[in-house]
CSV table of N, CA and C in Angstrom, one decimal:
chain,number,residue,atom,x,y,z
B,1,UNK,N,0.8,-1.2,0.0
B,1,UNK,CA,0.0,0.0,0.0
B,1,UNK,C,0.9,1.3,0.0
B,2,UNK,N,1.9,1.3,0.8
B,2,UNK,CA,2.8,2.2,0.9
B,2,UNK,C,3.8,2.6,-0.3
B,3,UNK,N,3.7,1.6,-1.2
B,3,UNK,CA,4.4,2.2,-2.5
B,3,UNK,C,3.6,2.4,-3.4
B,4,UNK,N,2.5,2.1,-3.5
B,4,UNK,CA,1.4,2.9,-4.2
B,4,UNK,C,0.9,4.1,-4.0
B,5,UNK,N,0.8,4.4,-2.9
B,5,UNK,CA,0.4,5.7,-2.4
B,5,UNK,C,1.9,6.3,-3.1
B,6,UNK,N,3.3,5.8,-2.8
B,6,UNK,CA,4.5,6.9,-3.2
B,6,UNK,C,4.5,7.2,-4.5
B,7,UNK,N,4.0,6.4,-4.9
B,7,UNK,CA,4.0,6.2,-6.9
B,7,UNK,C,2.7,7.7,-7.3
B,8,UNK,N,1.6,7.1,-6.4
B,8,UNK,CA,0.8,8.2,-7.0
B,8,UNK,C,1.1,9.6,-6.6
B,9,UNK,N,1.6,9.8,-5.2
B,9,UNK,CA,2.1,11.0,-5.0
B,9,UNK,C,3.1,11.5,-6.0
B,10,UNK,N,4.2,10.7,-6.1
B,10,UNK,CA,5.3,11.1,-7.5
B,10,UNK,C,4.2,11.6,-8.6
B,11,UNK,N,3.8,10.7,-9.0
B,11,UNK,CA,2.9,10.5,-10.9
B,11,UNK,C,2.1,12.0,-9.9
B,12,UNK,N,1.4,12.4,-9.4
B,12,UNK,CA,0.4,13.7,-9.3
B,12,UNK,C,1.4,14.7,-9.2
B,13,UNK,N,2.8,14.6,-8.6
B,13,UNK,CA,3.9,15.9,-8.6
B,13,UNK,C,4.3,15.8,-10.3
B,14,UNK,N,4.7,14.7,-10.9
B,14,UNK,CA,5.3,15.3,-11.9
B,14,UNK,C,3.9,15.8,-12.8
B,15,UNK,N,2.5,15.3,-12.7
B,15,UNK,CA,1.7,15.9,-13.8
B,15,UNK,C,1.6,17.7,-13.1
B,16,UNK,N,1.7,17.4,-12.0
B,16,UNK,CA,1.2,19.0,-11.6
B,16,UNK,C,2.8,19.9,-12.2
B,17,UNK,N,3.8,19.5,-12.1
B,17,UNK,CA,4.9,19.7,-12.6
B,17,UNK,C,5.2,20.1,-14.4
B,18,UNK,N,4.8,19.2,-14.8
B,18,UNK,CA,4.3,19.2,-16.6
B,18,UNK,C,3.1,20.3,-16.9
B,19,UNK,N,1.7,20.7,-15.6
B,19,UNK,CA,1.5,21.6,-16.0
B,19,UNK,C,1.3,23.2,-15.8
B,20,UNK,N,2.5,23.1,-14.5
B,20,UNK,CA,3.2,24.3,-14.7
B,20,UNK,C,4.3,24.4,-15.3
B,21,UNK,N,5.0,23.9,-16.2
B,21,UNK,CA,5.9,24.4,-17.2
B,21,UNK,C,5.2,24.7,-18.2
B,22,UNK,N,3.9,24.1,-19.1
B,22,UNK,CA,3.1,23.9,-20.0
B,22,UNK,C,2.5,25.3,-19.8
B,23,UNK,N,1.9,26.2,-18.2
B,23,UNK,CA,1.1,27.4,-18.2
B,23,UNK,C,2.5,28.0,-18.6
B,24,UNK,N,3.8,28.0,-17.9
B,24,UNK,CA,4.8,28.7,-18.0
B,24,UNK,C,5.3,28.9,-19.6
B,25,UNK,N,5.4,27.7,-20.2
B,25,UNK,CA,5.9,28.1,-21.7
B,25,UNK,C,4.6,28.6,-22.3
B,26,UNK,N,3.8,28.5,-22.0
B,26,UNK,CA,2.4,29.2,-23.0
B,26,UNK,C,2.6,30.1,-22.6
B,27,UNK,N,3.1,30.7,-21.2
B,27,UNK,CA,2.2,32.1,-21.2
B,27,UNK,C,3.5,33.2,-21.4
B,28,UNK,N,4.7,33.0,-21.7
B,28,UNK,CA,6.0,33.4,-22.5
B,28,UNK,C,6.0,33.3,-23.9
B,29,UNK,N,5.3,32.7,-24.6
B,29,UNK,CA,5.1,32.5,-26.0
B,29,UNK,C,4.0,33.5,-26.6
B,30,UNK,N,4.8,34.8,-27.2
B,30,UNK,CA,4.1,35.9,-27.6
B,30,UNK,C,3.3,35.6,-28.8
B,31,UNK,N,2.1,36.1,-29.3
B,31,UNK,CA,0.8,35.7,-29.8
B,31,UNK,C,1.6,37.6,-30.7
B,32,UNK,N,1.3,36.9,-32.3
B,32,UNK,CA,1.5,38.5,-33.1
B,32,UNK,C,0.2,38.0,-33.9
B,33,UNK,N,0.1,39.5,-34.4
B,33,UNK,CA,-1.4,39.7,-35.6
B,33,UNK,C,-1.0,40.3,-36.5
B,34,UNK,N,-1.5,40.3,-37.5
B,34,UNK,CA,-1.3,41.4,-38.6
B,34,UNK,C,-2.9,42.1,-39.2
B,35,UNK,N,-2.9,43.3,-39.0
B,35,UNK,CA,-3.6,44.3,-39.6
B,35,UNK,C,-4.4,43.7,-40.8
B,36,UNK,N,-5.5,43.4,-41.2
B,36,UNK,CA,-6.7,42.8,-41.9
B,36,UNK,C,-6.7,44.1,-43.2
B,37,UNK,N,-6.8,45.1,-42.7
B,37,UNK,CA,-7.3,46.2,-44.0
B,37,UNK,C,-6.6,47.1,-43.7
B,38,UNK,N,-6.7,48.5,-44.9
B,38,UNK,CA,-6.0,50.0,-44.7
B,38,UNK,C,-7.5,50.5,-43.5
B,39,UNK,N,-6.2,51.6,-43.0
B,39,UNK,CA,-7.5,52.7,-42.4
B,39,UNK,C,-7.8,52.2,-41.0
B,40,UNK,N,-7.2,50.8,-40.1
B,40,UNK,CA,-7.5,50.7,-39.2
B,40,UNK,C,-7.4,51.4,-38.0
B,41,UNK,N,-8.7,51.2,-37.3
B,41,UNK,CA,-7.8,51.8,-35.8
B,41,UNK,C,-7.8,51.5,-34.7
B,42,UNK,N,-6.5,51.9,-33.8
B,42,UNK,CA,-6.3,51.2,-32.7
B,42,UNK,C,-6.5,52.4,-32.1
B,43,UNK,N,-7.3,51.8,-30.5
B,43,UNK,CA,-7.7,52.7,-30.0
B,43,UNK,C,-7.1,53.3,-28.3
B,44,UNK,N,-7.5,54.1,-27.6
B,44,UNK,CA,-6.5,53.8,-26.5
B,44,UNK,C,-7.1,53.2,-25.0
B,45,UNK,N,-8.7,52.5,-25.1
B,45,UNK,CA,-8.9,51.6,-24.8
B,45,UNK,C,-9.5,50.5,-25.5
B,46,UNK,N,-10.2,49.3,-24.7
B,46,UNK,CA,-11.0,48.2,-24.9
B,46,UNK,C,-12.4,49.0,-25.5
B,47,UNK,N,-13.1,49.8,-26.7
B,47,UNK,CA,-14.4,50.0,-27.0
B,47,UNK,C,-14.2,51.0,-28.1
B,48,UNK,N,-15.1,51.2,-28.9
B,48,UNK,CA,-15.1,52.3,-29.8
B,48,UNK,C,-15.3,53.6,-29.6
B,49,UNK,N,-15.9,53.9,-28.3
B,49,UNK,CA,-15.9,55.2,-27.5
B,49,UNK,C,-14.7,55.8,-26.9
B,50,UNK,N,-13.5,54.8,-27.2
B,50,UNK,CA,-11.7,55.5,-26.7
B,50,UNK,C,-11.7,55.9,-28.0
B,51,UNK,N,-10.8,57.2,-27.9
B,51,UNK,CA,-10.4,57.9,-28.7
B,51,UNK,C,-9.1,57.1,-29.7
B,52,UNK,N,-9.0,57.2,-30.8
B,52,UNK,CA,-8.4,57.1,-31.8
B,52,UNK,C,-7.0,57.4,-31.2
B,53,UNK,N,-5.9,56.0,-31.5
B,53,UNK,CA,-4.3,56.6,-31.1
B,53,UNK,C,-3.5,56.3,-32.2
B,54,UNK,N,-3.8,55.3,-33.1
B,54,UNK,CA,-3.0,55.0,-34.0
B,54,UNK,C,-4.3,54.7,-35.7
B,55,UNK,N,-3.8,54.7,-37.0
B,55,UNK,CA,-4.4,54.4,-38.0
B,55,UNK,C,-3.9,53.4,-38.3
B,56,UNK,N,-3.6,52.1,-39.1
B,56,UNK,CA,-2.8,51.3,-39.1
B,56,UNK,C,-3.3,50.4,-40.7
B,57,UNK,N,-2.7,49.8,-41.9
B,57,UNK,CA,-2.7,49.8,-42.9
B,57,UNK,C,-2.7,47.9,-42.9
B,58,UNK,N,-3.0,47.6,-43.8
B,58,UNK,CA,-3.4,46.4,-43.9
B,58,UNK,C,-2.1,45.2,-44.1
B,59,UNK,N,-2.1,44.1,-43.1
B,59,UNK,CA,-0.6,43.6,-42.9
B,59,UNK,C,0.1,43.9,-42.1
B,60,UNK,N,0.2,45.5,-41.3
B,60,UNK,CA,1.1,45.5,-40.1
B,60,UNK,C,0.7,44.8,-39.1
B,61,UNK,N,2.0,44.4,-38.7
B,61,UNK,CA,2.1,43.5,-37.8
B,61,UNK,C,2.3,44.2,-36.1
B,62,UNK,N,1.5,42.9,-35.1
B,62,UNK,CA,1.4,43.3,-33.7
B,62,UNK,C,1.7,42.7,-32.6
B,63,UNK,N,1.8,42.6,-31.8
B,63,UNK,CA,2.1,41.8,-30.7
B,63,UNK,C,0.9,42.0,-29.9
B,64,UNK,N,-0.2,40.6,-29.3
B,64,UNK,CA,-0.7,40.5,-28.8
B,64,UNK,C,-0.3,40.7,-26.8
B,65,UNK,N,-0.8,41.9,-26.0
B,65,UNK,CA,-0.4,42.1,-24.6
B,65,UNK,C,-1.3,41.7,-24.2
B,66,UNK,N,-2.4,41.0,-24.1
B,66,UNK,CA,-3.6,40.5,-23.2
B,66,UNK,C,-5.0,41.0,-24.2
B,67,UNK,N,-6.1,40.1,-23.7
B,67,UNK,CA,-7.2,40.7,-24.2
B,67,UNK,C,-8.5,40.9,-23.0
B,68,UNK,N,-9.3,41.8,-23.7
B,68,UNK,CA,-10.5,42.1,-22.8
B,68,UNK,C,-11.5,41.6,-23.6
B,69,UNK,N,-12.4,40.7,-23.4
B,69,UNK,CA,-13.3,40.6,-24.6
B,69,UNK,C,-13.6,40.1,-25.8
B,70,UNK,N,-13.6,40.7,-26.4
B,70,UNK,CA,-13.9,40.8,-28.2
B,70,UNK,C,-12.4,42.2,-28.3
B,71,UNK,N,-11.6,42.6,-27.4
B,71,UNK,CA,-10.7,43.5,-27.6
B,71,UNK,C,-9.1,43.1,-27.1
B,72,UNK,N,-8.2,43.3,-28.3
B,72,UNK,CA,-6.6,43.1,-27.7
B,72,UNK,C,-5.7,44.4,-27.9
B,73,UNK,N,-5.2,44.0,-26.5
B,73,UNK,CA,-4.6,45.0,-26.4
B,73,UNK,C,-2.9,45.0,-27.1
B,74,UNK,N,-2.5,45.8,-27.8
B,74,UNK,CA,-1.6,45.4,-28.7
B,74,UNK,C,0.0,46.3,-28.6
B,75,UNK,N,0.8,45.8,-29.2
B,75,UNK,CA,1.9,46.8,-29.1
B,75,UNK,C,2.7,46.7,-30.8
B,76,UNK,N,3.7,47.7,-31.1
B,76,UNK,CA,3.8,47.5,-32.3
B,76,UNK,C,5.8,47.5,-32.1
B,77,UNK,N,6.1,47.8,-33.4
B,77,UNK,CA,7.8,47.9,-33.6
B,77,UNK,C,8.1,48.9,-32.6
B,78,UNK,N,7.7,50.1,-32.4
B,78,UNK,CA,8.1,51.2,-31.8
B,78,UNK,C,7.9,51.0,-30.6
B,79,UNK,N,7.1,50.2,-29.7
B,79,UNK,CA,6.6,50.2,-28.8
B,79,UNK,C,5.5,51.0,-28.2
B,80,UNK,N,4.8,51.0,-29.7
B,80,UNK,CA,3.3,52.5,-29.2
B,80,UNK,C,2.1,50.9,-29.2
B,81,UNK,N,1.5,51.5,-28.0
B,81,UNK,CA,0.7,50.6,-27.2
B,81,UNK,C,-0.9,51.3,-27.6
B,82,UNK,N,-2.2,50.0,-28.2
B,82,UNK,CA,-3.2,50.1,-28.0
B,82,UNK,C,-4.2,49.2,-27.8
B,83,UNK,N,-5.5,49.3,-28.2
B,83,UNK,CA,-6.7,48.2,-28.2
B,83,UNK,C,-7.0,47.9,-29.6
B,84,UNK,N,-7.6,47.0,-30.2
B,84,UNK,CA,-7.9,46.8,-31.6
B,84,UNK,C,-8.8,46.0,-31.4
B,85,UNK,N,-9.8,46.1,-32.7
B,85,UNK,CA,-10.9,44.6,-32.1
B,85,UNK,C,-10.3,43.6,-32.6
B,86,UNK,N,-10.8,42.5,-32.3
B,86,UNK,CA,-10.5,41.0,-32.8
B,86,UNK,C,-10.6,40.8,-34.4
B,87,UNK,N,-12.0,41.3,-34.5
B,87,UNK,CA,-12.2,41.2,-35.8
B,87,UNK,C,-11.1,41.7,-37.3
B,88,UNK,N,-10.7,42.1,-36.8
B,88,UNK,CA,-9.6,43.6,-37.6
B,88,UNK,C,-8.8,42.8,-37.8
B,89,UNK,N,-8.2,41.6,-37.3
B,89,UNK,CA,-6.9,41.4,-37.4
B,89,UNK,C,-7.0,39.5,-37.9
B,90,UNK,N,-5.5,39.5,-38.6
B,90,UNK,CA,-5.8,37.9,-38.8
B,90,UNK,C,-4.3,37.6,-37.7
B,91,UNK,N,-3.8,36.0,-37.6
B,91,UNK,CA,-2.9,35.4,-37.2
B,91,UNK,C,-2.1,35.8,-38.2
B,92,UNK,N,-1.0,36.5,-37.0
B,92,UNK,CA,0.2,37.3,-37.8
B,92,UNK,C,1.3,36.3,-38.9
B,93,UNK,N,1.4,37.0,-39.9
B,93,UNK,CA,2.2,36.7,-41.0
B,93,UNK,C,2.6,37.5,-42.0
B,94,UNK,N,3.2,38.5,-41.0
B,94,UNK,CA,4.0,39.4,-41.8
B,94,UNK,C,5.1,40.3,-40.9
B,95,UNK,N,6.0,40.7,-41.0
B,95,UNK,CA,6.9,41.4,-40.4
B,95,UNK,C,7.5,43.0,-41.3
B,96,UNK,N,7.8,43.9,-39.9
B,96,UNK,CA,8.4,44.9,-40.5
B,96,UNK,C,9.7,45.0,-40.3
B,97,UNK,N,10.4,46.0,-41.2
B,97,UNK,CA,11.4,46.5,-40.9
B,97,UNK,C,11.9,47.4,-40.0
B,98,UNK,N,12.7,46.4,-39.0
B,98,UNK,CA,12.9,47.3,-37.8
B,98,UNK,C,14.7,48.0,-37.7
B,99,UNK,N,15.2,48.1,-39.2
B,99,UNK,CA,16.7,48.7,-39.1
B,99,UNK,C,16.8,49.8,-39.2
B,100,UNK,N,17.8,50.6,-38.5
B,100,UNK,CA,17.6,51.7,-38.3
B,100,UNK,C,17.8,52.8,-39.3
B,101,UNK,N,17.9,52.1,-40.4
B,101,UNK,CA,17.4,53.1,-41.8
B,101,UNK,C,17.0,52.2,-42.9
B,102,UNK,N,17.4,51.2,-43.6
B,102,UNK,CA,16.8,51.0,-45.2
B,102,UNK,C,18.1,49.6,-44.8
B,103,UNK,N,17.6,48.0,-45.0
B,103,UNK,CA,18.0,46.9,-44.7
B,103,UNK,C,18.3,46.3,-46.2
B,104,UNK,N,19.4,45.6,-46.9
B,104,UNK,CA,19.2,44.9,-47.9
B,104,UNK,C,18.5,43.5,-48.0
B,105,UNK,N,17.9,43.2,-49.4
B,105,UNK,CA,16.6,42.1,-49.2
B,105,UNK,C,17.9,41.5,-50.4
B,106,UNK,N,18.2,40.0,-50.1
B,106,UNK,CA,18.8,39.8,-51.3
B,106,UNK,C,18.4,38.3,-51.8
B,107,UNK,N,19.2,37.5,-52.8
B,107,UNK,CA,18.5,36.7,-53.7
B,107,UNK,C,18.9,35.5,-53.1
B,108,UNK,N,19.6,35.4,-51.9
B,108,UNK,CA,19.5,33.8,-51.2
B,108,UNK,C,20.0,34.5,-49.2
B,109,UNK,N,19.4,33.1,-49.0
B,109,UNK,CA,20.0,33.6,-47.5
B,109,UNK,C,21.3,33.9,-47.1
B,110,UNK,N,22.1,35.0,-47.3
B,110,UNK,CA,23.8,34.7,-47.0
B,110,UNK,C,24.1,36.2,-47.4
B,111,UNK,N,25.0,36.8,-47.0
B,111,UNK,CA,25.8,37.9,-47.0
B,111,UNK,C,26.7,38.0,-47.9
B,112,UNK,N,27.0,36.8,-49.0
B,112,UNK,CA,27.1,36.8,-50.0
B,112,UNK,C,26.9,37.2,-51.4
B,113,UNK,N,25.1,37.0,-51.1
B,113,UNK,CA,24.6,36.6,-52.5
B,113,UNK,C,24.3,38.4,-52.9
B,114,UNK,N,23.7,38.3,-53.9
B,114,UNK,CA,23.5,39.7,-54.7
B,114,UNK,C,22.3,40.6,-53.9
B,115,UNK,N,22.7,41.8,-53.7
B,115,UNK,CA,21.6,42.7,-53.3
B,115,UNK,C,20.5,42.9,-54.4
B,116,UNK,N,19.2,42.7,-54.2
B,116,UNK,CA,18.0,42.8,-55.3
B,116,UNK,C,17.1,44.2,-54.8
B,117,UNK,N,17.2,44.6,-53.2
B,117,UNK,CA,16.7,45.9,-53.2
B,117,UNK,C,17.2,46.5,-51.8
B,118,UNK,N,16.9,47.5,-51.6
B,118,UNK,CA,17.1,48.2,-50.1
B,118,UNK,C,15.6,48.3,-49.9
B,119,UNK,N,15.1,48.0,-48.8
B,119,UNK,CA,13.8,48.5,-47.8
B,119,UNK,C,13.8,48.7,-46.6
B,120,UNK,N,13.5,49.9,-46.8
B,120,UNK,CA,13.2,50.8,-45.8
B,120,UNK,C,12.6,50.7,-44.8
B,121,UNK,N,12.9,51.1,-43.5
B,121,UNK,CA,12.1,51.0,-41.9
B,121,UNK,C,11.0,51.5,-42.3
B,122,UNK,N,10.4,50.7,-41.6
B,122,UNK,CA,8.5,50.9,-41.6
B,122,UNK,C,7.7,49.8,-42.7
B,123,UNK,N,8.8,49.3,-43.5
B,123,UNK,CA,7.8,48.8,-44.7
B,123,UNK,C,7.7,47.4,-43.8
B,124,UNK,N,6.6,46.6,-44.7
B,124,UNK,CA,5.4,45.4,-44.1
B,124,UNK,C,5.8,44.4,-45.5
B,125,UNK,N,6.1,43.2,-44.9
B,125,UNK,CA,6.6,42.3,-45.9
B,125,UNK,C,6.0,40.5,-45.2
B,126,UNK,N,5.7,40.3,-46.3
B,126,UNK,CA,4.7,38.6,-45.8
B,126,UNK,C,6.2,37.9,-45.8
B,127,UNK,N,5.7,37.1,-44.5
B,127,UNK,CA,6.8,35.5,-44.4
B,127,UNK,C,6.1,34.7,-45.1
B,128,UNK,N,7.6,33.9,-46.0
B,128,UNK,CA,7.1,33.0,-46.8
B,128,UNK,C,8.1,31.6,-46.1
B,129,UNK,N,9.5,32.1,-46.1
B,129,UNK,CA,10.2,30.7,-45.1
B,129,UNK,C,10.9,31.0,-44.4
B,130,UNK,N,11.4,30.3,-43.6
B,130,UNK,CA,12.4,30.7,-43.0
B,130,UNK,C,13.6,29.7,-43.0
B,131,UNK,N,14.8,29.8,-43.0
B,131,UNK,CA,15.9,29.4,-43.2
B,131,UNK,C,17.3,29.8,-42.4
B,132,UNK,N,17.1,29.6,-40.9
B,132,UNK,CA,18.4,29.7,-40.0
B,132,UNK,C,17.6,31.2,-39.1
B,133,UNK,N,18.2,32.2,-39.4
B,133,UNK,CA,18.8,33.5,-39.1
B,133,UNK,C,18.2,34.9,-40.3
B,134,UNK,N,17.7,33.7,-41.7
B,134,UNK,CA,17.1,34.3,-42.6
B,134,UNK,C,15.4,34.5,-42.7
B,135,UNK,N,14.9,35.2,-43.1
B,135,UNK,CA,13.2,34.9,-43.8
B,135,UNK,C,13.2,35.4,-45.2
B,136,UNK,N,12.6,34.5,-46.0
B,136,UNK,CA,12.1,34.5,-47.6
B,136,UNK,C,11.0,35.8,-47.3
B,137,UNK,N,11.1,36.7,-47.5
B,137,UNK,CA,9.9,37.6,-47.8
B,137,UNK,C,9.4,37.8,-49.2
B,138,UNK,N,8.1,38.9,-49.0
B,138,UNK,CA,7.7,39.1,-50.6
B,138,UNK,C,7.4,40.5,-50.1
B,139,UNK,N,7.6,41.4,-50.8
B,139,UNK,CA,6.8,42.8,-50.7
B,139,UNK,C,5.6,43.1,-51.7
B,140,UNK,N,4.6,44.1,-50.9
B,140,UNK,CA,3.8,43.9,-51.6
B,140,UNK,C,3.7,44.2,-53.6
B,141,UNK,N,4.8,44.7,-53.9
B,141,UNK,CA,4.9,44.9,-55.3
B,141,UNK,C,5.4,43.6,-56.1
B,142,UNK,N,5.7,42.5,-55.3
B,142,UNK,CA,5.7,41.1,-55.8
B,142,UNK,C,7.2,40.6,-55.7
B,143,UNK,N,8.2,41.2,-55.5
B,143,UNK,CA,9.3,40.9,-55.3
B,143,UNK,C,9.6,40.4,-54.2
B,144,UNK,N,10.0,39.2,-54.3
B,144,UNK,CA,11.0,38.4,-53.2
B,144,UNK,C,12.2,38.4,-53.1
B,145,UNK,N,12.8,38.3,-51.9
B,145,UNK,CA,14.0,38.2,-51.2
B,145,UNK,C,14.0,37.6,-49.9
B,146,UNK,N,15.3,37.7,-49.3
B,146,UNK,CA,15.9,37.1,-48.1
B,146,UNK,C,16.2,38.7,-47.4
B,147,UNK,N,15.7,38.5,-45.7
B,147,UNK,CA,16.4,39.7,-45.2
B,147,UNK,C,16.9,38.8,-43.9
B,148,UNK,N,17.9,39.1,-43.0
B,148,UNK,CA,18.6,39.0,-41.9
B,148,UNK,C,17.2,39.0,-40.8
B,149,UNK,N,16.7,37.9,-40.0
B,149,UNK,CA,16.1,38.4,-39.0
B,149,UNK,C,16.1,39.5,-38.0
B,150,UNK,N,17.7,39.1,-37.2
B,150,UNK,CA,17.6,40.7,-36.5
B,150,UNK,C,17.0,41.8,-36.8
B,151,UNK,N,17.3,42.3,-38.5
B,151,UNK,CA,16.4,43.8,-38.6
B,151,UNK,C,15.6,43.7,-38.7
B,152,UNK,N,14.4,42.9,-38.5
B,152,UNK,CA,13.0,42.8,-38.6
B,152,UNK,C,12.3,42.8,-37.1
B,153,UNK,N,11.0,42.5,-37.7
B,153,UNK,CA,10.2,42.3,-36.1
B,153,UNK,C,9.0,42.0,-36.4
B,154,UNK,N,8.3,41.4,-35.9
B,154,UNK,CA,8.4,40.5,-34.8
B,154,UNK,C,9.3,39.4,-35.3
């Protein structure tokens, strides 16, 4: 009886164990969105009655900080913080340029290969792969490349 009782005491620590690491790694694993349409707005609370803080264009991308509701509260590259509704936004799949002027996009992953364009901080580019330290992007005028993670974001 006495090592049954120890077994299930163990087996209840390690599940209770498994699911606090489980709340722990979920609740450290940041949730991004990207912008649904032009013209959006984020507001500077959870409702339509907060005043207007940001306009925001279709594809930029967000970092989810908690939700109220049908409302998330959001943060962007800059660190300018607001509300957005749910509906606005899809599951993030796009990133901006976060270098501190104009990043080159080139024709394979490597520091090698040929420069195909320079883009500029602020622009919004869809992930297509990813490869190490690299992402396959596309911008929206249809050209693909590779840019360096670090200068991006999220």
């Amino acid at each position: 009886m006495f090592a049954f009782h120890f077994c299930s005491k163990v087996q209840k620590g390690m599940i209770a164990a498994g699911i606090l690491f489980l709340s722990v790694s979920t609740a450290s694993a940041a949730t991004y969105v990207s912008v649904k349409g032009d013209n959006i707005n984020v507001r500077t609370g959870p409702g339509t009655d907060n005043q207007v803080s940001m306009e925001l264009f279709a594809g930029y991308p967000l970092q989810v900080l908690s939700t109220q509701g049908d409302w998330l509260k959001v943060t962007d590259y800059e660190k300018d913080n607001g509300w957005i509704h749910k509906s606005l936004v899809v599951d993030g799949n796009t990133v901006i340029v976060s270098g501190s002027k104009s990043v080159n996009m080139r024709s394979e992953p490597t520091t090698k290969s040929s420069i195909i364009a320079n883009v500029d901080r602020g622009v919004v580019l869809t992930k297509l792969e990813s490869r190490g330290k690299w992402l396959k992007l596309k911008h929206s005028s249809g050209l693909i490349g590779w840019i360096y993670k670090p200068l991006l974001w999220p």
